[in-house]
PDB file of C-alpha atoms in Angstrom:
ATOM      1  CA  MET U   1      53.803 -58.160 -10.815  1.00 36.00           C
ATOM      2  CA  ALA U   2      57.970 -58.677 -11.219  1.00 47.00           C
ATOM      3  CA  SER U   3      57.469 -62.534 -12.717  1.00 56.00           C
ATOM      4  CA  THR U   4      55.150 -61.173 -15.249  1.00 54.00           C
ATOM      5  CA  SER U   5      57.231 -58.335 -16.271  1.00 65.00           C
ATOM      6  CA  GLU U   6      59.950 -61.158 -17.061  1.00 74.00           C
ATOM      7  CA  LYS U   7      57.197 -63.359 -19.014  1.00 82.00           C
ATOM      8  CA  GLY U   8      56.512 -59.856 -21.002  1.00 92.00           C
ATOM      9  CA  HIS U   9      60.356 -59.724 -21.997  1.00 95.00           C
ATOM     10  CA  ALA U  10      60.783 -62.732 -23.184  1.00 96.00           C
ATOM     11  CA  LYS U  11      57.427 -62.995 -25.254  1.00 96.00           C
ATOM     12  CA  ASN U  12      58.730 -59.676 -26.707  1.00 97.00           C
ATOM     13  CA  VAL U  13      61.863 -61.394 -28.093  1.00 98.00           C
ATOM     14  CA  ALA U  14      60.216 -64.528 -29.150  1.00 98.00           C
ATOM     15  CA  ASN U  15      57.409 -62.705 -31.266  1.00 98.00           C
ATOM     16  CA  PHE U  16      60.458 -60.837 -32.909  1.00 98.00           C
ATOM     17  CA  GLN U  17      61.279 -64.197 -33.951  1.00 98.00           C
ATOM     18  CA  ASP U  18      58.095 -64.733 -35.402  1.00 98.00           C
ATOM     19  CA  LEU U  19      58.367 -61.215 -37.731  1.00 98.00           C
ATOM     20  CA  ILE U  20      61.957 -61.928 -38.900  1.00 98.00           C
ATOM     21  CA  GLU U  21      60.603 -65.356 -40.166  1.00 98.00           C
ATOM     22  CA  PHE U  22      57.946 -63.653 -42.212  1.00 98.00           C
ATOM     23  CA  VAL U  23      60.165 -61.165 -43.151  1.00 98.00           C
ATOM     24  CA  THR U  24      62.651 -63.727 -44.829  1.00 98.00           C
ATOM     25  CA  GLY U  25      59.842 -65.430 -46.485  1.00 98.00           C
ATOM     26  CA  TYR U  26      59.239 -61.902 -48.569  1.00 97.00           C
ATOM     27  CA  GLY U  27      62.189 -62.385 -49.938  1.00 97.00           C
ATOM     28  CA  ALA U  28      63.972 -59.607 -52.002  1.00 97.00           C
ATOM     29  CA  THR U  29      60.562 -57.557 -51.805  1.00 97.00           C
ATOM     30  CA  TYR U  30      61.500 -56.918 -48.230  1.00 98.00           C
ATOM     31  CA  ASN U  31      63.546 -53.900 -49.282  1.00 98.00           C
ATOM     32  CA  PRO U  32      63.565 -50.910 -46.679  1.00 98.00           C
ATOM     33  CA  SER U  33      66.193 -48.383 -46.962  1.00 97.00           C
ATOM     34  CA  LYS U  34      66.162 -47.689 -43.196  1.00 97.00           C
ATOM     35  CA  ASN U  35      69.294 -49.858 -42.284  1.00 98.00           C
ATOM     36  CA  SER U  36      67.788 -50.782 -39.202  1.00 97.00           C
ATOM     37  CA  LEU U  37      64.983 -52.250 -40.648  1.00 98.00           C
ATOM     38  CA  LYS U  38      66.712 -54.866 -43.330  1.00 98.00           C
ATOM     39  CA  LEU U  39      67.396 -57.996 -42.187  1.00 98.00           C
ATOM     40  CA  PRO U  40      71.107 -58.959 -41.010  1.00 98.00           C
ATOM     41  CA  GLN U  41      70.429 -56.149 -38.708  1.00 98.00           C
ATOM     42  CA  LEU U  42      66.928 -57.654 -37.204  1.00 98.00           C
ATOM     43  CA  ILE U  43      69.028 -60.688 -36.722  1.00 98.00           C
ATOM     44  CA  ALA U  44      71.529 -59.164 -35.363  1.00 98.00           C
ATOM     45  CA  LEU U  45      69.158 -57.664 -33.116  1.00 98.00           C
ATOM     46  CA  LYS U  46      67.228 -60.787 -32.193  1.00 98.00           C
ATOM     47  CA  ALA U  47      70.884 -62.502 -31.435  1.00 98.00           C
ATOM     48  CA  SER U  48      71.730 -59.493 -29.017  1.00 98.00           C
ATOM     49  CA  ALA U  49      68.299 -59.535 -27.040  1.00 98.00           C
ATOM     50  CA  ASP U  50      68.855 -63.333 -26.586  1.00 98.00           C
ATOM     51  CA  ALA U  51      71.994 -62.558 -24.734  1.00 98.00           C
ATOM     52  CA  ASN U  52      70.533 -59.598 -22.683  1.00 98.00           C
ATOM     53  CA  LEU U  53      67.405 -62.389 -21.246  1.00 97.00           C
ATOM     54  CA  VAL U  54      70.198 -65.102 -20.785  1.00 98.00           C
ATOM     55  CA  ASP U  55      72.405 -62.698 -18.585  1.00 98.00           C
ATOM     56  CA  VAL U  56      69.533 -61.081 -16.636  1.00 97.00           C
ATOM     57  CA  ILE U  57      68.546 -65.161 -15.673  1.00 96.00           C
ATOM     58  CA  ALA U  58      72.101 -65.689 -14.892  1.00 97.00           C
ATOM     59  CA  LYS U  59      72.545 -62.381 -12.708  1.00 97.00           C
ATOM     60  CA  ASN U  60      69.307 -63.208 -11.074  1.00 96.00           C
ATOM     61  CA  THR U  61      70.330 -66.864 -10.154  1.00 96.00           C
ATOM     62  CA  ASN U  62      73.549 -65.429  -8.455  1.00 97.00           C
ATOM     63  CA  TYR U  63      71.530 -62.912  -6.718  1.00 96.00           C
ATOM     64  CA  ASN U  64      69.325 -65.293  -4.672  1.00 95.00           C
ATOM     65  CA  ASN U  65      72.545 -67.647  -4.465  1.00 96.00           C
ATOM     66  CA  LYS U  66      73.852 -64.899  -2.350  1.00 96.00           C
ATOM     67  CA  VAL U  67      71.000 -63.946  -0.530  1.00 94.00           C
ATOM     68  CA  ASN U  68      70.395 -67.536   0.620  1.00 95.00           C
ATOM     69  CA  GLU U  69      73.939 -67.491   1.180  1.00 96.00           C
ATOM     70  CA  ARG U  70      73.459 -64.579   3.880  1.00 95.00           C
ATOM     71  CA  ILE U  71      70.576 -66.074   5.120  1.00 94.00           C
ATOM     72  CA  ILE U  72      72.156 -69.223   6.678  1.00 95.00           C
ATOM     73  CA  ALA U  73      75.411 -67.095   7.438  1.00 96.00           C
ATOM     74  CA  PHE U  74      73.294 -64.951   9.535  1.00 95.00           C
ATOM     75  CA  SER U  75      70.704 -68.021  10.994  1.00 93.00           C
ATOM     76  CA  GLY U  76      71.218 -67.972  14.588  1.00 93.00           C
ATOM     77  CA  LEU U  77      73.061 -64.808  15.256  1.00 95.00           C
ATOM     78  CA  LYS U  78      70.568 -63.680  18.062  1.00 94.00           C
ATOM     79  CA  SER U  79      70.864 -66.639  20.325  1.00 96.00           C
ATOM     80  CA  PHE U  80      74.676 -66.565  19.385  1.00 98.00           C
ATOM     81  CA  SER U  81      75.307 -63.127  21.036  1.00 97.00           C
ATOM     82  CA  THR U  82      73.113 -63.796  23.855  1.00 97.00           C
ATOM     83  CA  ARG U  83      75.678 -66.656  24.449  1.00 98.00           C
ATOM     84  CA  LEU U  84      78.473 -64.315  24.416  1.00 98.00           C
ATOM     85  CA  VAL U  85      76.798 -62.365  27.202  1.00 98.00           C
ATOM     86  CA  ASN U  86      76.217 -65.163  29.249  1.00 98.00           C
ATOM     87  CA  ALA U  87      79.854 -66.648  28.625  1.00 98.00           C
ATOM     88  CA  LEU U  88      80.774 -62.762  29.610  1.00 98.00           C
ATOM     89  CA  GLN U  89      78.839 -63.294  33.203  1.00 98.00           C
ATOM     90  CA  THR U  90      80.789 -66.370  33.981  1.00 97.00           C
ATOM     91  CA  THR U  91      84.402 -64.068  33.960  1.00 98.00           C
ATOM     92  CA  ASP U  92      85.575 -61.453  36.048  1.00 97.00           C
ATOM     93  CA  ALA U  93      83.770 -58.776  34.057  1.00 98.00           C
ATOM     94  CA  THR U  94      82.734 -55.884  36.038  1.00 97.00           C
ATOM     95  CA  PRO U  95      78.669 -55.007  35.867  1.00 97.00           C
ATOM     96  CA  GLU U  96      79.759 -52.362  33.732  1.00 98.00           C
ATOM     97  CA  THR U  97      81.616 -54.657  31.179  1.00 98.00           C
ATOM     98  CA  ILE U  98      78.641 -56.817  31.423  1.00 98.00           C
ATOM     99  CA  GLY U  99      76.484 -53.957  31.061  1.00 98.00           C
ATOM    100  CA  ASN U 100      78.255 -52.660  27.671  1.00 98.00           C
ATOM    101  CA  ALA U 101      78.123 -56.183  26.367  1.00 98.00           C
ATOM    102  CA  LYS U 102      74.390 -56.154  27.081  1.00 97.00           C
ATOM    103  CA  THR U 103      73.718 -53.299  25.336  1.00 96.00           C
ATOM    104  CA  PHE U 104      75.348 -54.450  22.470  1.00 96.00           C
ATOM    105  CA  ASN U 105      73.094 -57.422  22.858  1.00 96.00           C
ATOM    106  CA  ARG U 106      69.792 -55.495  22.978  1.00 95.00           C
ATOM    107  CA  LYS U 107      70.484 -53.776  20.229  1.00 94.00           C
ATOM    108  CA  MET U 108      71.176 -56.898  17.850  1.00 93.00           C
ATOM    109  CA  GLN U 109      68.000 -58.399  19.733  1.00 92.00           C
ATOM    110  CA  GLY U 110      65.981 -55.067  18.369  1.00 87.00           C
ATOM    111  CA  LYS U 111      67.042 -55.404  14.602  1.00 62.00           C
ATOM    112  CA  LYS U 112      64.460 -57.761  12.312  1.00 59.00           C
ATOM    113  CA  ALA U 113      65.358 -61.289  12.615  1.00 46.00           C
ATOM    114  CA  SER U 114      67.140 -62.662   9.835  1.00 48.00           C
ATOM    115  CA  SER U 115      66.342 -66.427  11.302  1.00 47.00           C
ATOM    116  CA  THR U 116      63.423 -65.859  10.255  1.00 53.00           C
ATOM    117  CA  GLN U 117      64.197 -65.656   6.831  1.00 68.00           C
ATOM    118  CA  THR U 118      63.687 -68.574   4.338  1.00 74.00           C
ATOM    119  CA  PRO U 119      66.146 -69.381   1.532  1.00 75.00           C
ATOM    120  CA  THR U 120      64.060 -68.588  -2.072  1.00 76.00           C
ATOM    121  CA  ASP U 121      64.049 -70.094  -5.351  1.00 83.00           C
ATOM    122  CA  THR U 122      66.774 -69.192  -7.410  1.00 79.00           C
ATOM    123  CA  SER U 123      64.386 -68.412 -10.497  1.00 80.00           C
ATOM    124  CA  THR U 124      62.382 -65.801  -8.078  1.00 88.00           C
ATOM    125  CA  PRO U 125      62.997 -62.738  -9.539  1.00 88.00           C
ATOM    126  CA  ALA U 126      65.287 -60.084  -7.532  1.00 87.00           C
ATOM    127  CA  PRO U 127      63.552 -56.787  -6.236  1.00 85.00           C
ATOM    128  CA  THR U 128      63.878 -53.643  -8.294  1.00 82.00           C
ATOM    129  CA  ASN U 129      64.769 -51.905  -5.328  1.00 79.00           C
ATOM    130  CA  ILE U 130      67.566 -52.983  -2.758  1.00 74.00           C
ATOM    131  CA  SER U 131      66.131 -54.309   0.224  1.00 69.00           C
ATOM    132  CA  THR U 132      65.846 -52.097   3.241  1.00 67.00           C
ATOM    133  CA  SER U 133      67.388 -55.228   5.063  1.00 68.00           C
ATOM    134  CA  GLN U 134      70.620 -54.748   3.448  1.00 72.00           C
ATOM    135  CA  GLN U 135      70.932 -51.779   6.170  1.00 74.00           C
ATOM    136  CA  SER U 136      69.695 -54.340   8.977  1.00 90.00           C
ATOM    137  CA  TYR U 137      72.257 -56.823   8.268  1.00 93.00           C
ATOM    138  CA  ASP U 138      74.724 -54.071   7.904  1.00 93.00           C
ATOM    139  CA  GLN U 139      74.204 -52.947  11.702  1.00 94.00           C
ATOM    140  CA  LEU U 140      74.031 -56.375  12.959  1.00 95.00           C
ATOM    141  CA  ILE U 141      77.375 -56.830  12.143  1.00 96.00           C
ATOM    142  CA  GLN U 142      78.502 -53.570  13.708  1.00 96.00           C
ATOM    143  CA  HIS U 143      76.510 -55.159  16.871  1.00 96.00           C
ATOM    144  CA  LEU U 144      78.239 -58.254  16.749  1.00 98.00           C
ATOM    145  CA  ALA U 145      81.283 -55.743  16.364  1.00 98.00           C
ATOM    146  CA  GLY U 146      80.947 -53.725  19.061  1.00 98.00           C
ATOM    147  CA  LEU U 147      80.292 -56.913  21.102  1.00 98.00           C
ATOM    148  CA  THR U 148      83.535 -58.340  20.268  1.00 98.00           C
ATOM    149  CA  SER U 149      85.139 -55.540  21.145  1.00 98.00           C
ATOM    150  CA  VAL U 150      83.835 -55.620  24.759  1.00 98.00           C
ATOM    151  CA  LEU U 151      84.836 -59.259  25.091  1.00 98.00           C
ATOM    152  CA  GLU U 152      88.472 -58.449  23.636  1.00 98.00           C
ATOM    153  CA  ALA U 153      89.068 -56.028  26.199  1.00 98.00           C
ATOM    154  CA  GLU U 154      88.080 -57.833  29.160  1.00 98.00           C
ATOM    155  CA  THR U 155      91.105 -59.992  30.115  1.00 97.00           C
ATOM    156  CA  SER U 156      89.487 -62.747  31.806  1.00 98.00           C
ATOM    157  CA  TYR U 157      87.269 -63.783  29.491  1.00 98.00           C
ATOM    158  CA  THR U 158      88.685 -66.621  27.726  1.00 98.00           C
ATOM    159  CA  PRO U 159      86.352 -69.185  27.112  1.00 98.00           C
ATOM    160  CA  ASN U 160      87.180 -73.083  25.979  1.00 97.00           C
ATOM    161  CA  GLU U 161      84.494 -73.413  23.639  1.00 97.00           C
ATOM    162  CA  THR U 162      86.046 -72.302  20.421  1.00 98.00           C
ATOM    163  CA  ASP U 163      83.216 -70.783  18.992  1.00 97.00           C
ATOM    164  CA  LEU U 164      83.069 -68.798  21.636  1.00 98.00           C
ATOM    165  CA  GLN U 165      86.882 -67.282  21.528  1.00 98.00           C
ATOM    166  CA  VAL U 166      87.492 -63.520  20.317  1.00 98.00           C
ATOM    167  CA  ALA U 167      89.368 -64.926  17.458  1.00 98.00           C
ATOM    168  CA  THR U 168      86.492 -66.762  16.067  1.00 98.00           C
ATOM    169  CA  ILE U 169      84.088 -64.122  16.860  1.00 98.00           C
ATOM    170  CA  GLN U 170      86.189 -62.207  14.301  1.00 98.00           C
ATOM    171  CA  ALA U 171      86.492 -65.033  12.039  1.00 98.00           C
ATOM    172  CA  LYS U 172      82.795 -64.424  11.779  1.00 98.00           C
ATOM    173  CA  ILE U 173      82.367 -61.257  11.638  1.00 98.00           C
ATOM    174  CA  ALA U 174      84.733 -61.759   8.252  1.00 98.00           C
ATOM    175  CA  ASP U 175      82.652 -63.904   7.037  1.00 98.00           C
ATOM    176  CA  LEU U 176      79.253 -62.079   7.534  1.00 98.00           C
ATOM    177  CA  THR U 177      80.568 -58.898   6.211  1.00 97.00           C
ATOM    178  CA  ALA U 178      81.922 -60.791   2.740  1.00 98.00           C
ATOM    179  CA  LYS U 179      78.480 -62.120   2.510  1.00 97.00           C
ATOM    180  CA  ASN U 180      76.648 -59.718   2.938  1.00 96.00           C
ATOM    181  CA  THR U 181      78.834 -57.350   0.258  1.00 96.00           C
ATOM    182  CA  ALA U 182      78.463 -60.320  -1.727  1.00 97.00           C
ATOM    183  CA  VAL U 183      74.602 -59.452  -1.950  1.00 95.00           C
ATOM    184  CA  ALA U 184      75.210 -55.513  -2.920  1.00 94.00           C
ATOM    185  CA  THR U 185      77.422 -56.708  -5.601  1.00 96.00           C
ATOM    186  CA  ALA U 186      74.977 -59.267  -6.954  1.00 97.00           C
ATOM    187  CA  TYR U 187      72.143 -56.603  -6.797  1.00 96.00           C
ATOM    188  CA  THR U 188      74.288 -54.488  -8.826  1.00 96.00           C
ATOM    189  CA  ASN U 189      75.089 -56.702 -11.454  1.00 98.00           C
ATOM    190  CA  ILE U 190      71.502 -58.041 -11.543  1.00 97.00           C
ATOM    191  CA  SER U 191      70.151 -54.073 -11.990  1.00 96.00           C
ATOM    192  CA  ASN U 192      72.680 -53.444 -14.366  1.00 98.00           C
ATOM    193  CA  SER U 193      72.003 -56.481 -16.417  1.00 98.00           C
ATOM    194  CA  ARG U 194      68.532 -55.226 -16.416  1.00 97.00           C
ATOM    195  CA  ILE U 195      69.359 -51.910 -17.703  1.00 97.00           C
ATOM    196  CA  ALA U 196      71.294 -53.475 -20.699  1.00 98.00           C
ATOM    197  CA  ARG U 197      68.471 -55.503 -21.736  1.00 98.00           C
ATOM    198  CA  ASN U 198      65.669 -52.742 -21.288  1.00 97.00           C
ATOM    199  CA  GLU U 199      68.263 -50.238 -23.662  1.00 97.00           C
ATOM    200  CA  THR U 200      67.869 -53.341 -25.957  1.00 98.00           C
ATOM    201  CA  LEU U 201      64.168 -53.938 -26.050  1.00 98.00           C
ATOM    202  CA  TYR U 202      62.783 -50.797 -24.996  1.00 97.00           C
ATOM    203  CA  SER U 203      64.857 -47.904 -26.551  1.00 95.00           C
ATOM    204  CA  THR U 204      62.871 -45.343 -28.419  1.00 92.00           C
ATOM    205  CA  ASP U 205      65.493 -45.056 -30.891  1.00 91.00           C
ATOM    206  CA  SER U 206      66.556 -48.601 -31.849  1.00 92.00           C
ATOM    207  CA  GLY U 207      65.153 -50.805 -29.442  1.00 97.00           C
ATOM    208  CA  LEU U 208      63.490 -54.314 -30.176  1.00 98.00           C
ATOM    209  CA  VAL U 209      60.074 -53.190 -29.911  1.00 98.00           C
ATOM    210  CA  GLN U 210      60.336 -49.752 -31.650  1.00 97.00           C
ATOM    211  CA  THR U 211      61.824 -51.212 -34.253  1.00 98.00           C
ATOM    212  CA  ALA U 212      59.397 -54.499 -34.802  1.00 98.00           C
ATOM    213  CA  LEU U 213      56.717 -51.645 -35.104  1.00 97.00           C
ATOM    214  CA  GLU U 214      58.803 -50.073 -37.918  1.00 98.00           C
ATOM    215  CA  VAL U 215      59.194 -53.456 -39.842  1.00 98.00           C
ATOM    216  CA  LYS U 216      55.132 -53.651 -39.255  1.00 98.00           C
ATOM    217  CA  LYS U 217      54.311 -50.075 -40.851  1.00 98.00           C
ATOM    218  CA  TYR U 218      56.822 -51.031 -43.724  1.00 98.00           C
ATOM    219  CA  ILE U 219      55.119 -54.159 -44.528  1.00 98.00           C
ATOM    220  CA  LYS U 220      51.911 -52.035 -44.611  1.00 98.00           C
ATOM    221  CA  SER U 221      53.384 -49.955 -46.925  1.00 98.00           C
ATOM    222  CA  VAL U 222      54.531 -51.884 -48.908  1.00 97.00           C
ATOM    223  CA  PHE U 223      52.156 -54.441 -49.641  1.00 98.00           C
ATOM    224  CA  GLY U 224      48.979 -52.535 -48.193  1.00 98.00           C
ATOM    225  CA  ALA U 225      46.944 -52.698 -45.285  1.00 97.00           C
ATOM    226  CA  SER U 226      44.973 -55.263 -46.479  1.00 97.00           C
ATOM    227  CA  SER U 227      47.067 -57.694 -48.014  1.00 98.00           C
ATOM    228  CA  PRO U 228      48.009 -61.185 -46.748  1.00 97.00           C
ATOM    229  CA  GLN U 229      50.957 -60.156 -45.789  1.00 97.00           C
ATOM    230  CA  TYR U 230      50.056 -57.493 -43.358  1.00 98.00           C
ATOM    231  CA  SER U 231      47.666 -59.763 -42.046  1.00 97.00           C
ATOM    232  CA  GLN U 232      50.658 -61.987 -41.234  1.00 97.00           C
ATOM    233  CA  VAL U 233      52.243 -59.903 -39.133  1.00 98.00           C
ATOM    234  CA  LYS U 234      49.598 -56.907 -38.033  1.00 96.00           C
ATOM    235  CA  SER U 235      48.605 -59.520 -35.333  1.00 95.00           C
ATOM    236  CA  ILE U 236      52.021 -60.219 -33.587  1.00 97.00           C
ATOM    237  CA  GLU U 237      52.037 -58.159 -30.298  1.00 96.00           C
ATOM    238  CA  PHE U 238      54.761 -55.981 -28.700  1.00 96.00           C
ATOM    239  CA  SER U 239      54.464 -54.474 -25.640  1.00 93.00           C
ATOM    240  CA  LYS U 240      56.836 -52.414 -23.044  1.00 88.00           C
ATOM    241  CA  PRO U 241      56.295 -53.890 -19.471  1.00 82.00           C
ATOM    242  CA  ARG U 242      56.141 -51.600 -16.409  1.00 76.00           C
ATOM    243  CA  LEU U 243      59.578 -51.518 -15.804  1.00 64.00           C
TER     244      LEU U 243
END
């Protein structure tokens, strides 16, 4: 449904250009009193709509790129968490400390597996609502942070493996947080871009579709319902997709 709607927006804009071409051909005969229906205003509205469509595409691509970057960053996080617990078990940590670490690891394993997600095509329409996975990613970060706090407090936890060291884990948490935040920011940007596009195309007062319908009515009033001029434009379709 989302991809169909995206095509619908572009079709409305393309059809508006067809309408402008006919209006241009009428010359001085096309002379509406309403300012928004005059040819210069129609051309300006078409330019705004084109810019809106381009911006949505750019913001949508950026959103999908950020989602893909997050998927890659979080892949293998659950197995990494288990490795940390295993490493802790080779230290002098008390059973209670190990138990605390295992608690965080169990919580980590219980969340939706980010590793099962695969990067998407950057042209795939971004969702219209923020995914519930956003919360899952937030919680995965919190579980890793909790596990890290247990490791940091254990003085005997001094692994030689760089990727298991506390400083490395903390840097990883910072990177995961940044990538998760980037997705939320990109989602906000695509959402705002869609709002701006929809306002340009579908505003009940001055939107492209409403303006197109009024232009067609004006042509009908000037040339007549059975005129060849009205026949040129009456079949040009404009619709409002489900937003």
